[in-house]
C-alpha cells in the first residue's frame, strides 16, 4: 500500500463503502506492516525460490515480476485466445513505473470447454 493512499479521502470513502465502521491505521503503521510482511516472506522463501529471484534480478535487473495468463473467447466466432503478460515495476530515479509486456499471444487450439483443456 502506498504511503499516500491511506490519508487519501477517496480511499477512505472506498473502504468505508464496504464497512462504515472501518478505521484505517496510520500510514506509517501500514508501511511498517508491509515491510515486516516482506521480511517474513523473504525469510521463509525456500533456497530454490531465493535462487530463482536472484536469477531474475541478475538477468533482468528487476526485483521481481509477475506473469499473467489471460484467456478469452470471441462470442461471435467461438474462437478462444490466450495471452501471457509480464508485469514488473521499474524503479526510476524519481518514480516507480509499472511496465507490462505481452510475451505471447495466440489462438487457443480448442473451440469448446477451454477451461477443461488447460493442464493443471
PDB file of C-alpha atoms in Angstrom, residues 3 8 11-12 17 20 23 30 34-35 38 40 43 50 60 71 82 91 96 98-99 112:
ATOM      1  CA  UNK A   3       2.282   5.775   1.892  1.00  0.00           C
ATOM      2  CA  UNK A   8      -6.462   9.900   0.707  1.00  0.00           C
ATOM      3  CA  UNK A  11      -9.600   5.723  -0.496  1.00  0.00           C
ATOM      4  CA  UNK A  12     -11.111   6.075   2.993  1.00  0.00           C
ATOM      5  CA  UNK A  17     -18.255   1.678   1.437  1.00  0.00           C
ATOM      6  CA  UNK A  20     -18.845   2.220   7.513  1.00  0.00           C
ATOM      7  CA  UNK A  23     -10.908   2.722  10.834  1.00  0.00           C
ATOM      8  CA  UNK A  30       0.593   0.296   7.317  1.00  0.00           C
ATOM      9  CA  UNK A  34       4.019  -4.208   4.749  1.00  0.00           C
ATOM     10  CA  UNK A  35       7.778  -4.047   5.367  1.00  0.00           C
ATOM     11  CA  UNK A  38       8.005  -8.602   3.177  1.00  0.00           C
ATOM     12  CA  UNK A  40       8.907 -12.572   6.860  1.00  0.00           C
ATOM     13  CA  UNK A  43      12.928 -15.261   5.323  1.00  0.00           C
ATOM     14  CA  UNK A  50      15.513 -17.372  -3.486  1.00  0.00           C
ATOM     15  CA  UNK A  60      16.549  -8.535 -15.857  1.00  0.00           C
ATOM     16  CA  UNK A  71      -7.863 -16.323 -21.918  1.00  0.00           C
ATOM     17  CA  UNK A  82      -4.684 -16.840 -24.883  1.00  0.00           C
ATOM     18  CA  UNK A  91      12.450   1.911 -10.063  1.00  0.00           C
ATOM     19  CA  UNK A  96       8.191   3.936  -9.922  1.00  0.00           C
ATOM     20  CA  UNK A  98       4.665  -0.173 -13.950  1.00  0.00           C
ATOM     21  CA  UNK A  99       5.722  -1.981 -17.104  1.00  0.00           C
ATOM     22  CA  UNK A 112     -15.261 -25.521 -26.620  1.00  0.00           C
TER      23      UNK A 112
END
